Amino acid sequence: MIPYGRQALDEDDIEAVVRVLRSDYLTQGPVVAEFESAVAAYCGVPFAIAVNSATSGLHLACLALGVNQESLVWTSPISFVASSNCALYCGASVDFVDIDVNDGCMSVRALRQKLENAQRLGQRLPDVVIPVHFAGQPCDMAGIHALAVEYGFRIIEDAAHAIGSSYEGRRTGSCAYADICVFSFHPVKVMTSGEGGLVSTQNETLAERIRLLSSHGVTRDKHLMTGKPNGAWAYHQIDLGFNYRMSDIHAALGLSQLAKLDRFVAERNAIAQHYQRAFGDIGLATLSVRANCYSAYHLFQILLPEAVSREAVFLHLREQGVGANVHYIPIYKQPYYQRLGFAYDYCPNAESFYGRVVTLPMFPSLKTKEIDQVIDTVRQVLISTSAVVRDNTKGD
Ligand SMILES: *Cc1c(COP(=O)(O)O)cnc(C)c1O
């Protein structure tokens, strides 16, 4: 089975990890700081805090922006559950802004409409909005930022898919249009540290708060200590934090992978072009790419015609050795979110997208022969299933 995604590791990645294993520090050593500086330089942002996952990073980002039981956070329904769970961790309420069916990203139009409606009806406005750079393409951040200025909310970019992408010529992570940006280095993403994530920001106060909370809320900085110092050995817990730190073992892999990131993303773009040409020829829709974006292509997806059964296509592809997948089941459909009271078909565009989308294999070491095999299989499957009428499992 050709998987839909996989890490690209070389000998030098393995050696980088082994060097740490032979060194004095497995964690809280020098490599994490080196990795943070390297990502900050890459993104063109002053502050970067490495963490043990993007999920942790999103939680810390929410906390740093003051998200609490009184807060309302809006995000995209077509995402991994971590995008909205981070707000629930803080006791906040969450709500979902519909997507643009053509690219899977949060729709600025839907956001504006939802804001206007809330204001008109005297309902709560969001404190934080979390756009998700779906499949690696940055959302329309200028549009979202303009609404943030108008309506007074803060922005966290969920860039779990999008390290190596850029928007208006600036790299994602630069936080040109956001307060905080969060990356994931899970092995299936664009580059990996095993498990891991990173939070970037231009705001020093936010950066300090995120760093403090990533390590138990404990500080050795005398300026931050409150109350009586205990002695030369003093450390003070000044807030309730977590152990969300990245280890040096993980950072070594991340640092080694970062050096190859631009190549990974260029290879992903070349594969995407290959797919787009082939599927364009048979009139099969793929996600649209906006002119001011360079996508990191974490995922590559086709959008099936309404009349074709996605289930049949999915099963056929799997039978033929193509590891198809579906990203994502709208978050509000998850049983946990259903218990929070969301309608099962809450966002119309997300429903339509989810009903048609199939994720195909996309990773740097995918061979031309395999790409062609995927394309041929999709073609055959479409011919053999075009007569299959969609059954009532549609949307599930
Ligand atoms: C993978 C992913 C996350 C979570 O990343 P982890 O590093 O596994 O915690 C969050 N948001 C999105 C959109 C993701 O795809």
Coordinates of C-alpha atoms and ligand atoms in Angstrom, one line a residue:
M1 CA 0.0 0.0 0.0
I2 CA 1.4 3.4 -0.9
P3 CA 0.7 5.5 2.3
Y4 CA -0.9 8.9 2.0
G5 CA 2.1 10.4 3.9
R6 CA 5.4 9.4 5.3
Q7 CA 8.5 10.9 6.8
A8 CA 11.7 11.4 4.8
L9 CA 14.7 10.4 6.9
D10 CA 18.3 10.1 5.8
E11 CA 21.5 8.8 7.6
D12 CA 22.4 12.3 8.6
D13 CA 19.1 12.7 10.5
I14 CA 19.8 9.4 12.4
E15 CA 23.4 10.6 13.1
A16 CA 22.1 13.9 14.5
V17 CA 19.9 12.0 17.0
V18 CA 22.7 9.6 17.9
R19 CA 25.0 12.5 18.6
V20 CA 22.6 13.8 21.2
L21 CA 22.2 10.3 22.7
R22 CA 26.0 10.3 23.2
S23 CA 26.1 13.8 24.7
D24 CA 25.5 15.0 28.3
Y25 CA 21.9 16.3 27.8
L26 CA 19.0 14.3 26.4
T27 CA 16.7 17.2 27.3
Q28 CA 17.0 20.9 28.4
G29 CA 20.4 20.9 26.6
P30 CA 21.7 23.2 23.9
V31 CA 20.0 21.6 20.8
V32 CA 16.5 22.8 21.6
A33 CA 17.7 26.4 21.7
E34 CA 19.6 25.9 18.5
F35 CA 16.5 24.5 16.8
E36 CA 14.4 27.4 18.1
S37 CA 16.9 30.0 16.7
A38 CA 17.1 28.1 13.4
V39 CA 13.3 28.0 12.9
A40 CA 13.0 31.7 14.0
A41 CA 15.6 32.7 11.4
Y42 CA 13.9 30.6 8.8
C43 CA 10.5 32.1 9.4
G44 CA 11.7 35.7 10.0
V45 CA 10.2 35.9 13.4
P46 CA 12.0 37.1 16.7
F47 CA 10.6 34.4 19.1
A48 CA 10.2 30.7 18.8
I49 CA 9.4 28.2 21.5
A50 CA 9.8 24.5 20.8
V51 CA 7.2 22.2 22.5
N52 CA 6.4 18.5 22.5
S53 CA 3.5 18.7 20.1
A54 CA 1.4 21.2 18.1
T55 CA -1.5 20.3 20.4
S56 CA 0.5 21.5 23.4
G57 CA 1.5 24.6 21.4
L58 CA -2.1 25.4 20.6
H59 CA -3.0 25.0 24.3
L60 CA -0.2 27.4 25.4
A61 CA -1.1 29.9 22.6
C62 CA -4.7 30.0 23.9
L63 CA -3.5 30.4 27.5
A64 CA -1.0 33.2 26.6
L65 CA -3.9 35.1 24.9
G66 CA -5.9 34.8 28.1
V67 CA -8.4 32.3 26.9
N68 CA -10.5 31.1 29.9
Q69 CA -14.0 30.0 30.9
E70 CA -15.4 33.3 29.7
S71 CA -13.9 33.2 26.3
L72 CA -15.2 32.3 22.9
V73 CA -12.9 30.8 20.3
W74 CA -13.8 30.2 16.6
T75 CA -11.9 27.8 14.3
S76 CA -12.4 25.8 11.1
P77 CA -14.5 22.6 11.2
I78 CA -12.3 21.0 8.5
S79 CA -9.3 20.3 10.7
F80 CA -7.9 17.9 13.2
V81 CA -9.7 18.0 16.6
A82 CA -6.7 19.6 18.2
S83 CA -7.6 23.0 16.5
S84 CA -10.6 23.3 18.7
N85 CA -9.7 21.1 21.7
C86 CA -7.1 23.7 22.7
A87 CA -9.9 26.2 23.5
L88 CA -11.9 23.5 25.5
Y89 CA -8.7 22.8 27.6
C90 CA -9.0 26.4 28.8
G91 CA -12.7 26.0 29.6
A92 CA -13.7 28.3 26.7
S93 CA -16.6 27.8 24.3
V94 CA -15.9 27.0 20.7
D95 CA -17.7 27.6 17.5
F96 CA -17.0 26.9 13.8
V97 CA -16.6 29.2 10.8
D98 CA -17.4 27.6 7.5
I99 CA -14.8 27.0 4.9
D100 CA -14.3 27.8 1.2
V101 CA -15.2 24.6 -0.6
N102 CA -12.5 25.2 -3.3
D103 CA -9.5 25.2 -0.9
G104 CA -10.7 23.9 2.5
C105 CA -9.5 27.0 4.3
M106 CA -11.6 29.2 6.6
S107 CA -13.7 31.4 4.4
V108 CA -13.2 35.2 5.0
R109 CA -16.7 35.8 3.7
A110 CA -18.2 33.2 6.1
L111 CA -16.2 34.8 8.9
R112 CA -17.4 38.3 8.1
Q113 CA -21.0 37.1 7.9
K114 CA -20.8 35.2 11.2
L115 CA -19.3 38.3 12.9
E116 CA -22.0 40.6 11.4
N117 CA -24.8 38.3 12.5
A118 CA -23.4 37.9 16.0
Q119 CA -23.2 41.7 16.3
R120 CA -26.6 42.3 14.9
L121 CA -28.2 39.7 17.2
G122 CA -26.3 41.0 20.2
Q123 CA -24.5 37.7 20.6
R124 CA -20.9 37.2 21.8
L125 CA -18.0 38.0 19.4
P126 CA -15.0 35.7 19.4
D127 CA -12.0 36.5 21.6
V128 CA -9.7 34.4 19.4
V129 CA -10.0 33.0 15.9
I130 CA -7.8 30.0 14.8
P131 CA -7.5 29.7 11.0
V132 CA -6.1 26.4 9.8
H133 CA -3.7 26.5 6.8
F134 CA -5.4 23.5 5.2
A135 CA -3.3 21.0 3.4
G136 CA -0.4 23.5 3.6
Q137 CA -1.9 26.5 1.9
P138 CA -2.0 29.6 4.0
C139 CA -5.5 31.1 4.6
D140 CA -6.3 34.6 3.4
M141 CA -4.6 36.1 6.4
A142 CA -4.9 39.7 5.3
G143 CA -8.7 39.3 5.1
I144 CA -8.8 37.6 8.5
H145 CA -6.5 40.2 10.0
A146 CA -8.6 43.1 8.7
L147 CA -11.6 41.6 10.5
A148 CA -9.6 41.1 13.7
V149 CA -8.8 44.8 13.7
E150 CA -12.5 45.7 13.1
Y151 CA -14.0 43.2 15.6
G152 CA -11.2 43.1 18.2
F153 CA -10.2 39.4 18.2
R154 CA -6.8 37.8 18.4
I155 CA -5.4 35.3 15.9
I156 CA -3.6 32.0 16.3
E157 CA -2.5 30.3 13.1
D158 CA -2.8 26.6 13.2
A159 CA 0.1 25.9 10.8
A160 CA 0.4 22.2 11.6
H161 CA 0.3 21.6 7.8
A162 CA 2.2 24.6 6.7
I163 CA 5.8 25.0 7.7
G164 CA 7.7 25.9 4.5
S165 CA 4.7 27.7 3.0
S166 CA 4.5 31.4 2.3
Y167 CA 1.9 34.1 1.9
E168 CA 2.5 37.4 0.1
G169 CA 6.1 36.3 -0.1
R170 CA 6.5 36.0 3.7
R171 CA 7.1 32.6 5.3
T172 CA 4.3 31.2 7.5
G173 CA 5.4 31.6 11.1
S174 CA 6.5 35.2 10.5
C175 CA 3.2 36.2 12.2
A176 CA 2.7 39.2 9.9
Y177 CA -1.0 38.8 10.3
A178 CA -1.3 36.8 13.5
D179 CA -0.5 37.0 17.2
I180 CA 0.9 33.5 17.4
C181 CA 1.6 30.7 14.9
V182 CA 1.9 27.0 15.8
F183 CA 3.7 24.2 13.8
S184 CA 3.6 20.4 14.1
F185 CA 6.5 18.1 13.5
H186 CA 4.5 14.8 13.7
P187 CA 6.1 12.3 11.2
V188 CA 3.2 12.6 8.8
K189 CA 3.6 16.4 8.5
V190 CA 6.0 18.4 6.2
M191 CA 9.1 17.9 8.4
T192 CA 9.4 15.9 11.6
S193 CA 11.0 15.8 15.0
G194 CA 9.3 12.5 15.9
E195 CA 6.7 14.2 18.0
G196 CA 7.0 17.9 18.4
G197 CA 5.7 21.4 17.7
L198 CA 6.8 25.0 17.8
V199 CA 5.1 28.3 18.7
S200 CA 6.3 31.5 17.0
T201 CA 5.4 35.1 17.8
Q202 CA 6.6 38.7 17.3
N203 CA 5.4 39.6 20.8
E204 CA 8.0 39.2 23.6
T205 CA 5.4 39.2 26.4
L206 CA 3.5 36.4 24.7
A207 CA 6.8 34.5 24.1
E208 CA 7.8 34.7 27.7
R209 CA 4.4 33.6 28.9
I210 CA 4.4 30.6 26.5
R211 CA 7.9 29.6 27.6
L212 CA 7.0 29.8 31.3
L213 CA 3.8 27.8 30.9
S214 CA 5.7 25.2 28.8
S215 CA 7.8 24.3 31.8
H216 CA 5.6 24.1 34.9
G217 CA 5.3 27.8 35.4
V218 CA 8.6 27.6 37.1
T219 CA 11.3 30.3 36.6
R220 CA 14.9 30.9 37.7
D221 CA 14.7 34.5 36.5
K222 CA 15.1 36.8 39.6
H223 CA 13.1 39.6 37.8
L224 CA 10.1 37.3 37.5
M225 CA 10.2 35.8 41.0
T226 CA 7.6 37.0 43.4
G227 CA 7.9 36.7 47.2
K228 CA 11.0 35.9 49.1
P229 CA 13.9 34.3 47.2
N230 CA 14.8 31.0 49.0
G231 CA 18.6 31.3 48.4
A232 CA 21.1 31.0 45.6
W233 CA 19.4 27.8 44.4
A234 CA 16.0 29.4 44.2
Y235 CA 13.4 28.6 41.6
H236 CA 9.9 29.9 41.8
Q237 CA 6.7 28.5 40.5
I238 CA 4.8 31.7 39.6
D239 CA 2.0 30.2 37.6
L240 CA 0.4 26.8 36.9
G241 CA 2.2 25.4 33.9
F242 CA 2.8 22.1 32.2
N243 CA 5.7 19.9 31.0
Y244 CA 5.3 20.6 27.3
R245 CA 9.0 20.9 26.6
M246 CA 10.7 19.4 23.5
S247 CA 13.7 17.1 24.3
D248 CA 17.1 17.6 22.7
I249 CA 16.7 14.2 21.0
H250 CA 13.6 15.5 19.2
A251 CA 15.2 18.9 18.5
A252 CA 18.2 17.2 16.9
L253 CA 16.0 15.5 14.4
G254 CA 14.0 18.7 13.8
L255 CA 17.2 20.7 13.2
S256 CA 18.5 18.2 10.8
Q257 CA 15.2 18.1 8.9
L258 CA 14.9 21.9 8.8
A259 CA 18.0 22.0 6.6
K260 CA 16.0 20.0 4.0
L261 CA 12.7 21.7 4.4
D262 CA 12.8 23.8 1.2
R263 CA 13.7 20.7 -0.8
F264 CA 10.9 18.7 0.8
V265 CA 8.4 21.5 -0.1
A266 CA 9.7 21.9 -3.6
E267 CA 9.4 18.1 -4.2
R268 CA 5.8 18.2 -2.8
N269 CA 5.0 21.1 -5.2
A270 CA 6.4 19.1 -8.1
I271 CA 4.3 16.1 -7.2
A272 CA 1.2 18.4 -6.9
Q273 CA 1.8 19.8 -10.3
H274 CA 2.1 16.3 -11.8
Y275 CA -1.3 15.3 -10.2
Q276 CA -2.9 18.6 -11.2
R277 CA -2.0 18.2 -14.8
A278 CA -3.2 14.6 -14.9
F279 CA -6.5 15.2 -13.1
G280 CA -7.1 18.5 -15.0
D281 CA -7.0 16.5 -18.2
I282 CA -9.9 14.3 -17.0
G283 CA -11.8 17.2 -15.5
L284 CA -11.3 16.0 -11.9
A285 CA -11.3 18.9 -9.4
T286 CA -8.3 19.4 -7.1
L287 CA -8.0 22.1 -4.4
S288 CA -7.4 25.6 -5.8
V289 CA -4.2 27.5 -5.0
R290 CA -4.4 31.2 -4.5
A291 CA -1.9 33.4 -6.5
N292 CA -0.3 35.0 -3.4
C293 CA 0.4 31.6 -1.7
Y294 CA 3.1 29.0 -1.9
S295 CA 1.7 25.8 -0.4
A296 CA 3.7 23.4 1.7
Y297 CA 1.5 20.6 0.3
H298 CA 1.2 18.5 3.5
L299 CA -1.8 16.9 1.8
F300 CA -3.0 16.4 -1.8
Q301 CA -6.7 16.0 -2.4
I302 CA -9.2 15.5 -5.1
L303 CA -12.8 16.6 -4.9
L304 CA -15.1 14.0 -6.5
P305 CA -18.1 15.0 -8.6
E306 CA -21.3 15.0 -6.5
A307 CA -22.7 12.0 -8.4
V308 CA -19.8 9.7 -7.5
S309 CA -19.8 7.6 -4.3
R310 CA -16.8 8.6 -2.2
E311 CA -17.0 5.4 -0.2
A312 CA -16.8 3.3 -3.4
V313 CA -13.8 5.3 -4.7
F314 CA -12.1 5.1 -1.3
L315 CA -12.5 1.3 -1.0
H316 CA -11.4 0.7 -4.6
L317 CA -8.3 2.8 -4.1
R318 CA -7.4 0.9 -1.0
E319 CA -8.0 -2.4 -2.8
Q320 CA -5.6 -1.3 -5.5
G321 CA -2.8 -0.4 -3.1
V322 CA -3.4 3.3 -3.0
G323 CA -3.5 4.5 0.6
A324 CA -6.4 6.9 0.2
N325 CA -7.6 8.8 3.3
V326 CA -10.2 11.5 4.2
H327 CA -9.2 14.8 5.8
Y328 CA -11.2 15.7 7.8
I329 CA -14.4 14.5 9.3
P330 CA -15.8 17.9 10.4
I331 CA -14.9 18.4 14.0
Y332 CA -18.5 19.1 15.1
K333 CA -19.5 15.6 13.9
Q334 CA -17.3 14.0 16.5
P335 CA -19.4 12.4 19.3
Y336 CA -17.7 14.6 21.9
Y337 CA -18.7 17.7 20.0
Q338 CA -22.2 16.3 19.3
R339 CA -22.6 16.2 23.1
L340 CA -21.7 19.9 23.2
G341 CA -24.9 20.4 21.1
F342 CA -23.6 21.0 17.5
A343 CA -26.0 20.1 14.7
Y344 CA -24.6 17.0 12.8
D345 CA -24.6 19.0 9.5
Y346 CA -23.7 22.4 11.1
C347 CA -21.6 24.0 8.3
P348 CA -22.9 23.6 4.7
N349 CA -19.6 24.1 2.9
A350 CA -17.7 21.8 5.2
E351 CA -20.4 19.2 4.6
S352 CA -20.1 19.5 0.8
F353 CA -16.3 19.4 1.0
Y354 CA -16.3 16.4 3.4
G355 CA -18.7 14.5 1.2
R356 CA -16.4 14.8 -1.9
V357 CA -12.8 14.9 -0.6
V358 CA -10.2 12.1 -1.0
T359 CA -6.6 12.5 0.2
L360 CA -4.0 10.8 -2.1
P361 CA -0.4 9.9 -1.4
M362 CA 1.9 12.9 -1.1
F363 CA 5.4 12.8 0.4
P364 CA 8.9 13.7 -0.9
S365 CA 10.1 10.2 -1.6
L366 CA 7.1 9.3 -3.7
K367 CA 8.5 7.9 -7.0
T368 CA 7.2 9.0 -10.4
K369 CA 6.2 5.4 -11.0
E370 CA 4.1 5.5 -7.9
I371 CA 2.5 8.9 -8.8
D372 CA 1.5 7.5 -12.2
Q373 CA 0.1 4.4 -10.5
V374 CA -2.0 6.6 -8.2
I375 CA -3.2 8.6 -11.3
D376 CA -4.0 5.5 -13.3
T377 CA -5.9 3.9 -10.4
V378 CA -7.9 7.0 -9.8
R379 CA -8.8 7.1 -13.5
Q380 CA -9.9 3.5 -13.5
V381 CA -11.8 3.8 -10.3
L382 CA -13.7 6.8 -11.6
I383 CA -14.7 4.9 -14.7
S384 CA -15.8 1.9 -12.8
T385 CA -17.7 3.8 -10.1
S386 CA -19.2 6.6 -12.1
A387 CA -22.4 4.5 -12.4
V388 CA -22.4 3.9 -8.6
V389 CA -25.2 6.0 -7.1
R390 CA -24.3 7.6 -3.8
D391 CA -25.9 5.7 -1.0
N392 CA -27.2 7.0 2.3
T393 CA -23.9 6.7 4.0
K394 CA -23.0 10.0 2.2
G395 CA -21.5 12.4 4.7
D396 CA -20.6 9.8 7.3
Ligands
LIG1 C1 -1.5 17.3 13.2 C2 -2.3 18.5 13.6 C3 -2.4 19.0 14.8 C4 -1.7 18.4 16.0 O1 -0.4 18.2 15.9 P1 0.4 17.3 16.9 O2 1.9 17.8 16.7 O3 0.2 15.9 16.5 O4 -0.1 17.6 18.3 C5 -3.1 20.2 15.0 N1 -3.7 20.8 14.0 C6 -3.8 20.3 12.7 C7 -4.5 21.0 11.7 C8 -3.1 19.1 12.5 O5 -3.1 18.5 11.3

